[in-house]
XYZ file of C-alpha atoms in Angstrom:
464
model
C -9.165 -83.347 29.412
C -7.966 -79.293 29.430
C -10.297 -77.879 31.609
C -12.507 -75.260 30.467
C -10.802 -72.194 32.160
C -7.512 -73.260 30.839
C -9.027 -73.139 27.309
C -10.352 -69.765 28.230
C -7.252 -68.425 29.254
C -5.346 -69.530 26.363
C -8.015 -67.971 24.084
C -7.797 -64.682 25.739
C -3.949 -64.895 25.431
C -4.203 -65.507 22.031
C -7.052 -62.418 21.217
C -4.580 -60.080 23.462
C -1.053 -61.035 21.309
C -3.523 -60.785 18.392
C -5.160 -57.680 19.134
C -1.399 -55.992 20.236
C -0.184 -57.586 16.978
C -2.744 -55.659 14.998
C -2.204 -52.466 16.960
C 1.635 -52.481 15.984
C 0.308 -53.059 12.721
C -2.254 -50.228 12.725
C 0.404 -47.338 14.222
C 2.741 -48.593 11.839
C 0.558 -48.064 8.643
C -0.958 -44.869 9.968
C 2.800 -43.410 10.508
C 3.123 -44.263 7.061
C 0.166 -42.596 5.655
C 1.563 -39.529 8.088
C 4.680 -39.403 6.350
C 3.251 -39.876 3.018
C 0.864 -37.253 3.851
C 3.626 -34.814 5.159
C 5.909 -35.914 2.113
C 2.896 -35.235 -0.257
C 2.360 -32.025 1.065
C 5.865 -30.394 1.128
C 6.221 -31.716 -2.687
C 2.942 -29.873 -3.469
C 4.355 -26.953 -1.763
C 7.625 -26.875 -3.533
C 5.739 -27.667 -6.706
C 4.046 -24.638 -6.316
C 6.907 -22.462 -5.187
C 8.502 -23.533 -8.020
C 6.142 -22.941 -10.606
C 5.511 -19.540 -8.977
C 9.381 -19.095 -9.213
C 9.184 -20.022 -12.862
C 7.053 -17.001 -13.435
C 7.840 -14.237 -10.935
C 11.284 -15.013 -11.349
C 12.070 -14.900 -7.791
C 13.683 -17.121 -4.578
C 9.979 -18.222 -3.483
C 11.671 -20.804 -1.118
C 13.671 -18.313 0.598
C 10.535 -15.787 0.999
C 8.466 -18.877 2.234
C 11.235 -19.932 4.370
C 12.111 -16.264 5.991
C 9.354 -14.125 4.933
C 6.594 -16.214 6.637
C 6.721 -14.561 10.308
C 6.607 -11.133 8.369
C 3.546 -12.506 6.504
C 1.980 -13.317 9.834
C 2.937 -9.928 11.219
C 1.853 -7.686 8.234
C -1.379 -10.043 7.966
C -1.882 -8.695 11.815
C -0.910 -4.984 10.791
C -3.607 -5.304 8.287
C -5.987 -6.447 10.635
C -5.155 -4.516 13.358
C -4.602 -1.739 11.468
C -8.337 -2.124 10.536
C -9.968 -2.605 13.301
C -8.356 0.395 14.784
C -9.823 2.492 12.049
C -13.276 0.518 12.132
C -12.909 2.041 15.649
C -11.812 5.594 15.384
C -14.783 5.866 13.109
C -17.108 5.089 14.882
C -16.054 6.472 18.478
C -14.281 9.319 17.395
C -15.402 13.026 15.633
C -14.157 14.162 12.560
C -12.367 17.174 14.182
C -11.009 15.098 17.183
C -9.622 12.225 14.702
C -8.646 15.075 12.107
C -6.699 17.390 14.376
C -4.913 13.913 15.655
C -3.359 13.128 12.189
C -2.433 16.451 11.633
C 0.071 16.105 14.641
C 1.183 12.368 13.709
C 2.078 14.147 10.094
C 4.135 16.992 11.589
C 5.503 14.372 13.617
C 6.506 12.306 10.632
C 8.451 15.510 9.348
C 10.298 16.175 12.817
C 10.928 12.403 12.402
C 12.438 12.825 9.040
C 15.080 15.453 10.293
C 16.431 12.048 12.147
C 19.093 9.294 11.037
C 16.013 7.370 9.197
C 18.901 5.727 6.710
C 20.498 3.849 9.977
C 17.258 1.362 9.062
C 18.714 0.023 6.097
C 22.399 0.324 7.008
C 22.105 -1.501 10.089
C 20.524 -4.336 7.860
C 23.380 -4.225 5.640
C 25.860 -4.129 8.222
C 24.562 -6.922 10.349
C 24.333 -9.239 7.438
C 27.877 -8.853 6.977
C 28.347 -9.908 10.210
C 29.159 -6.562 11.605
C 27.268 -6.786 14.928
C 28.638 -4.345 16.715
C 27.247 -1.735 14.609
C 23.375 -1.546 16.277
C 25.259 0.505 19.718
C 27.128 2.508 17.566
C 23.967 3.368 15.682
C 21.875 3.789 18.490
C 24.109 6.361 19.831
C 24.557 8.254 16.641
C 20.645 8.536 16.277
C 20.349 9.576 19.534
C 22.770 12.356 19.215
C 21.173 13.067 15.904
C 17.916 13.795 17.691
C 19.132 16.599 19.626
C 17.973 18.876 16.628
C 14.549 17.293 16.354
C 14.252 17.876 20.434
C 15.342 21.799 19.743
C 13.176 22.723 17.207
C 9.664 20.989 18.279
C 10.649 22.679 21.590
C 10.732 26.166 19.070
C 7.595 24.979 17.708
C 6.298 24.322 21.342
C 6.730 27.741 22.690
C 5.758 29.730 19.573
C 2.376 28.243 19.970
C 2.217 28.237 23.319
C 2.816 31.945 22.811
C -0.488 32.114 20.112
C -2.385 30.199 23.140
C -2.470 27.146 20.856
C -2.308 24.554 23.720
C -3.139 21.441 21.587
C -0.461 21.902 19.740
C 2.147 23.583 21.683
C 1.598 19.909 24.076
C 2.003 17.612 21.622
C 4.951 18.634 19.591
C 6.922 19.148 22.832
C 5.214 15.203 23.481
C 6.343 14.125 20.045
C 9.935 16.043 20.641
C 10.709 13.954 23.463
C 9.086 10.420 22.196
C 10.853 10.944 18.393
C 14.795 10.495 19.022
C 14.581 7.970 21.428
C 11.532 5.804 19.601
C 13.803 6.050 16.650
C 16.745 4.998 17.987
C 15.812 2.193 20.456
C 13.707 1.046 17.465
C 16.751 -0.190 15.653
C 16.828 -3.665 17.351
C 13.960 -4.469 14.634
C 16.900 -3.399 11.871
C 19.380 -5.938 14.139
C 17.425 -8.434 13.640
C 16.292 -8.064 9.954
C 19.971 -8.144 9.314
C 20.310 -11.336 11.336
C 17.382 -12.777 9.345
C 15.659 -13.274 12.639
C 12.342 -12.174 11.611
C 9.851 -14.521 13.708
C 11.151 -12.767 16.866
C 11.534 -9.601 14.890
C 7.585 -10.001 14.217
C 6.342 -11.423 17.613
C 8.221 -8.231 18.995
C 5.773 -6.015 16.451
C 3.025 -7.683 17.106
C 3.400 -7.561 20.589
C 4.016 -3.440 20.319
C 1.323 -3.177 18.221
C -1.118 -4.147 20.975
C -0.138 -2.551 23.184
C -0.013 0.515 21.467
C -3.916 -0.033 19.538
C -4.774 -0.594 23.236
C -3.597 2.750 24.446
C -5.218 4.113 21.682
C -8.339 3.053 22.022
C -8.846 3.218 25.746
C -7.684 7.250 25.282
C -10.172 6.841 22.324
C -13.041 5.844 23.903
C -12.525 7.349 27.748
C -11.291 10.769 26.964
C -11.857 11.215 22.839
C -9.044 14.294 22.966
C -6.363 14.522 20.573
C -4.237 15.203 23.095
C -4.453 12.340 25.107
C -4.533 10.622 21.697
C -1.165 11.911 21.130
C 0.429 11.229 24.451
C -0.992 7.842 24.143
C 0.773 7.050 20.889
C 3.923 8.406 21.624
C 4.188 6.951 25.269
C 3.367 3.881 23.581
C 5.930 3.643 21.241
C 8.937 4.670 23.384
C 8.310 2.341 26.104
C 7.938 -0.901 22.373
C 11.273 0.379 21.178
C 13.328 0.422 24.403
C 11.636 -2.834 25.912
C 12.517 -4.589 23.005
C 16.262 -2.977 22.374
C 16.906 -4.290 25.916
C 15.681 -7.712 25.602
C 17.723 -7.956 22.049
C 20.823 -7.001 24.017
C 20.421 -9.605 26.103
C 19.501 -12.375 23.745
C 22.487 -11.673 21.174
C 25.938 -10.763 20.662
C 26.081 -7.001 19.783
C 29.578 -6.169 20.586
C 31.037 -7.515 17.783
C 32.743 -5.427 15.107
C 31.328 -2.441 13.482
C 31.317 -0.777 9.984
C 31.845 2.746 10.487
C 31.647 3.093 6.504
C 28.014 1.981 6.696
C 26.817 4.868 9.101
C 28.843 6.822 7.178
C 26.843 5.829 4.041
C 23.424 5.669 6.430
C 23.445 9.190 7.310
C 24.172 9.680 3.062
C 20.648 7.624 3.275
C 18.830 10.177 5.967
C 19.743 13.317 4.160
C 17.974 11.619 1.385
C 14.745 10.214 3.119
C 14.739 14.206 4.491
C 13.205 15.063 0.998
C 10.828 12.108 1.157
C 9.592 12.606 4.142
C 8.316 16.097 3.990
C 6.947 14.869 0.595
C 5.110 12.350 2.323
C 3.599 14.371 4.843
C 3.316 17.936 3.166
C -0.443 16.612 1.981
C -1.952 15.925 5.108
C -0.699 19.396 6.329
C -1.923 21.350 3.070
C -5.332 19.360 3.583
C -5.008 20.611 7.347
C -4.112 23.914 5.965
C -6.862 24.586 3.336
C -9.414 22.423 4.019
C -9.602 21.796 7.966
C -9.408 18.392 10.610
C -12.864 17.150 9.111
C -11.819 16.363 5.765
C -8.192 15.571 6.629
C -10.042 12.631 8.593
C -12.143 12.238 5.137
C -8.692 12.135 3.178
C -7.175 9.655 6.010
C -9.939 7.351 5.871
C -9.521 7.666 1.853
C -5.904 5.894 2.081
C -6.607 3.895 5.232
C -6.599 0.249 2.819
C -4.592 1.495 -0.017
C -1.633 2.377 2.828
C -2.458 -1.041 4.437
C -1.783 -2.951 1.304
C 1.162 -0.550 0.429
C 2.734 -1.566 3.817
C 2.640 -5.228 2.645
C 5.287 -4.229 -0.421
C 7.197 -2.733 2.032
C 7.857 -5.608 4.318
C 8.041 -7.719 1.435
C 11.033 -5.624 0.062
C 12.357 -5.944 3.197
C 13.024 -9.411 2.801
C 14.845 -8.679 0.389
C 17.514 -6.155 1.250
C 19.314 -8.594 3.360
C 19.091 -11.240 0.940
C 20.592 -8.754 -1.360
C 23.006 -7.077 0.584
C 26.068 -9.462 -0.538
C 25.035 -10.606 -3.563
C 26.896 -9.064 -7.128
C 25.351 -5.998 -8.576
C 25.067 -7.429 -11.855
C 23.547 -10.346 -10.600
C 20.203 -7.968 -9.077
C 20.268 -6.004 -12.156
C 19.886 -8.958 -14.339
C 16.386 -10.697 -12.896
C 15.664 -6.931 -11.259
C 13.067 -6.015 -14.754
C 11.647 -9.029 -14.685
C 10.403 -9.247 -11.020
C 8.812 -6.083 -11.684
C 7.076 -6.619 -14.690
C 5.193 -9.787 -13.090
C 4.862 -8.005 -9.630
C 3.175 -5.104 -11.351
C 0.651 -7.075 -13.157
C -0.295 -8.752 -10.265
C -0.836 -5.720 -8.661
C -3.134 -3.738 -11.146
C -5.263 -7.036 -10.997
C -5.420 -6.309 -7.621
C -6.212 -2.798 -8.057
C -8.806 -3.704 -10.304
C -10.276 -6.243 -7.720
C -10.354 -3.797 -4.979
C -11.790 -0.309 -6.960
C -14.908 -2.838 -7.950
C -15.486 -3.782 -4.026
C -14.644 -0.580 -2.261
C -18.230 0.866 -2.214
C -19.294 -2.500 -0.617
C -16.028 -2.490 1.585
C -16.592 1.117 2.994
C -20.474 0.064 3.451
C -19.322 -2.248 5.943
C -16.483 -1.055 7.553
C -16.769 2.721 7.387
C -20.048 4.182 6.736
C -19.914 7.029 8.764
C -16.664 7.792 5.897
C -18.363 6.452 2.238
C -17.965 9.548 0.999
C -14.350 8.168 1.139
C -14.897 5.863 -1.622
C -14.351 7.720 -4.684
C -11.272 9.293 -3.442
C -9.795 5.815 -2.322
C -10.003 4.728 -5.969
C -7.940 7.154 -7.338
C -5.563 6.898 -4.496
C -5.758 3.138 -5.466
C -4.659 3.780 -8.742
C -0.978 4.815 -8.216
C -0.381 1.219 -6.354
C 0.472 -0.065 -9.573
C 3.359 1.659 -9.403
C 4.941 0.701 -6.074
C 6.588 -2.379 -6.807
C 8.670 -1.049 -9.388
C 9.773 2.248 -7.198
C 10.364 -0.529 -4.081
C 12.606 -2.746 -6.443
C 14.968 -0.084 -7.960
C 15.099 1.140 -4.798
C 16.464 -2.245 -2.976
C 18.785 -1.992 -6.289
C 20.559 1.155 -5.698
C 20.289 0.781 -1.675
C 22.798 -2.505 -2.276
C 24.806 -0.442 -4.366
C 25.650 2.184 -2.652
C 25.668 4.660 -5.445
C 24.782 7.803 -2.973
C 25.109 10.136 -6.083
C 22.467 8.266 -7.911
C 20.696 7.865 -4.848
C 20.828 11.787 -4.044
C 19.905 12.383 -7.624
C 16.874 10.511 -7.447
C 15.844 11.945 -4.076
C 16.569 15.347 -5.227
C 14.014 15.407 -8.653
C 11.082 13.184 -7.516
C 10.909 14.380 -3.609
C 10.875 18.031 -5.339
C 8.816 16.959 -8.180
C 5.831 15.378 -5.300
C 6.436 18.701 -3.120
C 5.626 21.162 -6.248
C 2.863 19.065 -7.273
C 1.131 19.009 -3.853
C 1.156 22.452 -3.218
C -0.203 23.116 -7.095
C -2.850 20.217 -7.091
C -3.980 20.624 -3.131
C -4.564 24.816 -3.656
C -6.141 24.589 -7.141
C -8.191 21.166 -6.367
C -8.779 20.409 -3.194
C -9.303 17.153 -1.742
C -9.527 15.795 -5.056
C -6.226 17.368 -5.930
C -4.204 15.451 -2.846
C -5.455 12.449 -4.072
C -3.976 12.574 -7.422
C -1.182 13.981 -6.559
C -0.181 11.239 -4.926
C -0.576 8.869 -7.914
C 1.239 11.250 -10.377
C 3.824 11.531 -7.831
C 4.127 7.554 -7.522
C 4.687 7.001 -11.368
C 7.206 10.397 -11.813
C 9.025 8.643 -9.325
C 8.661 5.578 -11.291
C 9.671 7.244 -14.657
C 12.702 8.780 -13.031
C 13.959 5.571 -11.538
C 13.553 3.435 -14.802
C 16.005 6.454 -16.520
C 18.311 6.342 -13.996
C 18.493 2.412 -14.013
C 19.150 2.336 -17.504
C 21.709 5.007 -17.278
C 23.574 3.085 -15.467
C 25.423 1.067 -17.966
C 26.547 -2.670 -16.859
C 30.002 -1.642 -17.054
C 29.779 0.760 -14.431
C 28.271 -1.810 -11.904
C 29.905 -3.046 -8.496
C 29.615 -1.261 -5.246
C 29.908 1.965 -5.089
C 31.691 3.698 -1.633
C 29.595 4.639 1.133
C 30.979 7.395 2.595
């Protein structure tokens, strides 16, 4: 007879080679059901890419698969961007906050007297596997700059001379901080051109902390101007040349370089010149006419509209190096098309946000919802912006720098005319929509030129 702690034994052996049995069993299935899960889900999501692609018209997969680190950083630029202003408006006067925008704007025109078209070039160049074009670049810009440093240190003395100290400080602050920010900066371009954007955005969103930080802490402890100035200059020149460095070490950059793309980059900054004193000249008229107070009031009028704005812009930037060696005619073919869908998409959006913005300002801003009414209008001319950003990608792959000077020439002087008309005869209400007639000029002159030029004259035009 088996005695009875044999049979026990042999029972427990059995429940343990049962029980491991089943627990092969169980991982087994439920690595299965993973991958059918996983499998389940990337099918949905190309489903839906490709449906989406069957009605934008547009490489979904390659914006899902390269755009989604610059969705995660412009989803932080939005927010941060936000929270900043949620901030400022509650911390900071309208004078103080006022009288600090007017000096970011003059610094935007100082800026635009730089190499601003190395951006795009170094994008182009890079993703034609000229690498050792970001040095040469950097150099270039830098040497560029030396007329920026001279004339804010012209501007510097002449007020210092009318006992203007604010702003004899910080346009000798934003002479210094301009050329180099700008030129260290192009690492980000290095990258684009690389297609390396999830470092390219960690590196943003990185600098963007640290420079909301800054701002904040002079913000709240000191509530200048001037210190916010020196804050957000500071703050960007020691981003750009922390991050050049660690680029340099991390790649090769001393590869070959395209000379003919500078060449055609500095074609590109004599353009943006136009632009950029276009852009700014309203926020100095408001300045001008009206005082800091409602320049602050005008700022805070833009502060989402420029948010959302920003998102076309990275999104468009995507695309450039995607572009930048495919055919012309190919671009021009699915180019109307993109832009038809994009801009119906974005009037719903416009729609969608002029019906919340009284409830949006009631939140965030309420010390600014006078601001409401004026952000609406502003709102308005976003339905223009994809088009303008498309057929702009379109003749930036081209090359065409005497289309490209053409257009820069009529709509930068066509916005500049218009500002100083609408902004002395109307006020605040006048820089407002000036900016959305501007937008759809711009629009109007672009959709002439693009037609003008006839398929038969297509293929890359010379850079220099």
């Amino acid at each position: 007879m088996t005695p009875p702690i044999v049979i026990i034994l042999n029972a427990l052996l059995i429940h343990i080679s049962e029980q491991k049995e089943y627990n092969t069993k169980l991982r087994h299935y439920q690595s299965r059901r993973a991958d059918y899960n996983m499998r389940a889900m990337e099918n949905f999501r190309r489903s839906a890419l490709n449906l989406g692609e069957r009605y934008l018209k547009t490489d979904l997969q390659y914006l899902a698969r390269e755009g989604s680190w610059l969705s995660v950083g412009q989803a932080y630029a939005l927010l941060s961007g936000l929270a900043l202003s949620i901030i400022f408006a509650k911390i900071l006067p309208r004078e103080v906050y006022g009288n600090y925008k007017y000096v970011l704007s003059i610094g935007g025109m100082l800026a635009g007297l730089g190499l601003t078209g190395l951006t795009s070039a170094v994008i182009q160049a890079v993703a034609k596997g000229y690498t050792g074009t970001l040095e040469s670049a950097k150099n270039t810009y830098l040497k560029w700059g030396l007329i920026i440093l001279g004339l804010s240190a012209i501007g510097s003395i002449y007020y210092l001379l009318q006992n203007n100290y604010f702003l004899a400080i910080s346009l000798f602050i934003a002479g210094v901080s301009i050329p180099v920010s700008g030129a260290y900066n192009l690492y980000g371009s290095y990258l684009y051109g690389l297609k390396s954007f999830r470092p390219a955005t960690i590196f943003w969103i990185i600098g963007q902390t640290l420079s909301i930080t800054l701002l904040i802490g002079a913000g709240y402890f000191i509530s200048n101007a001037i210190s916010l100035v020196l804050a957000y200059y500071l703050s960007q020149i020691i981003i750009a040349v922390g991050f050049f460095k660690y680029t340099l070490r991390k790649h090769e950059v001393s590869g070959p370089s395209d000379a003919s793309l500078l060449s055609y980059g500095k074609h590109i900054s004599i353009m943006n010149l136009l632009g950029t004193l276009a852009n700014q000249l309203d926020k100095v008229l408001v300045f001008h006419y009206l005082g800091a107070a409602q320049l602050a009031l005008y700022t805070f009028a833009f502060a989402i509209p420029e948010q959302i704005k920003g998102t076309y812009k990275n999104l468009f930037q995507i695309a450039l190096p995607k572009y930048a060696d495919q055919d012309p005619n190919k671009i021009r073919n699915s180019i109307l098309d993109k832009i038809k869908r994009l801009t119906l998409i974005t009037a719903l959006l416009v729609v969608g946000y002029c019906l919340t913005a009284p409830l949006i300002y009631r939140l965030l801003f309420p010390a600014y919802q006078d601001a409401v009414f004026y952000s609406q209008i502003y709102m308005l001319g976003m339905i223009a912006i994809p088009g303008i950003s498309l057929f702009g990608t379109y003749f930036q792959v081209r090359k065409d720098t005497k289309t490209l000077y053409k257009l820069s020439v009529i709509s930068n002087l066509s916005t500049i005319v218009l500002t100083f008309v609408l902004i002395s005869r109307f006020g605040l209400l006048g820089a407002v929509i000036e900016n959305g007639i501007s937008w759809f000029l711009i629009l109007a002159i672009y959709i002439y030129y693009f037609h003008k030029d006839k398929p038969t004259n297509l293929g890359v035009g010379s850079p220099s």
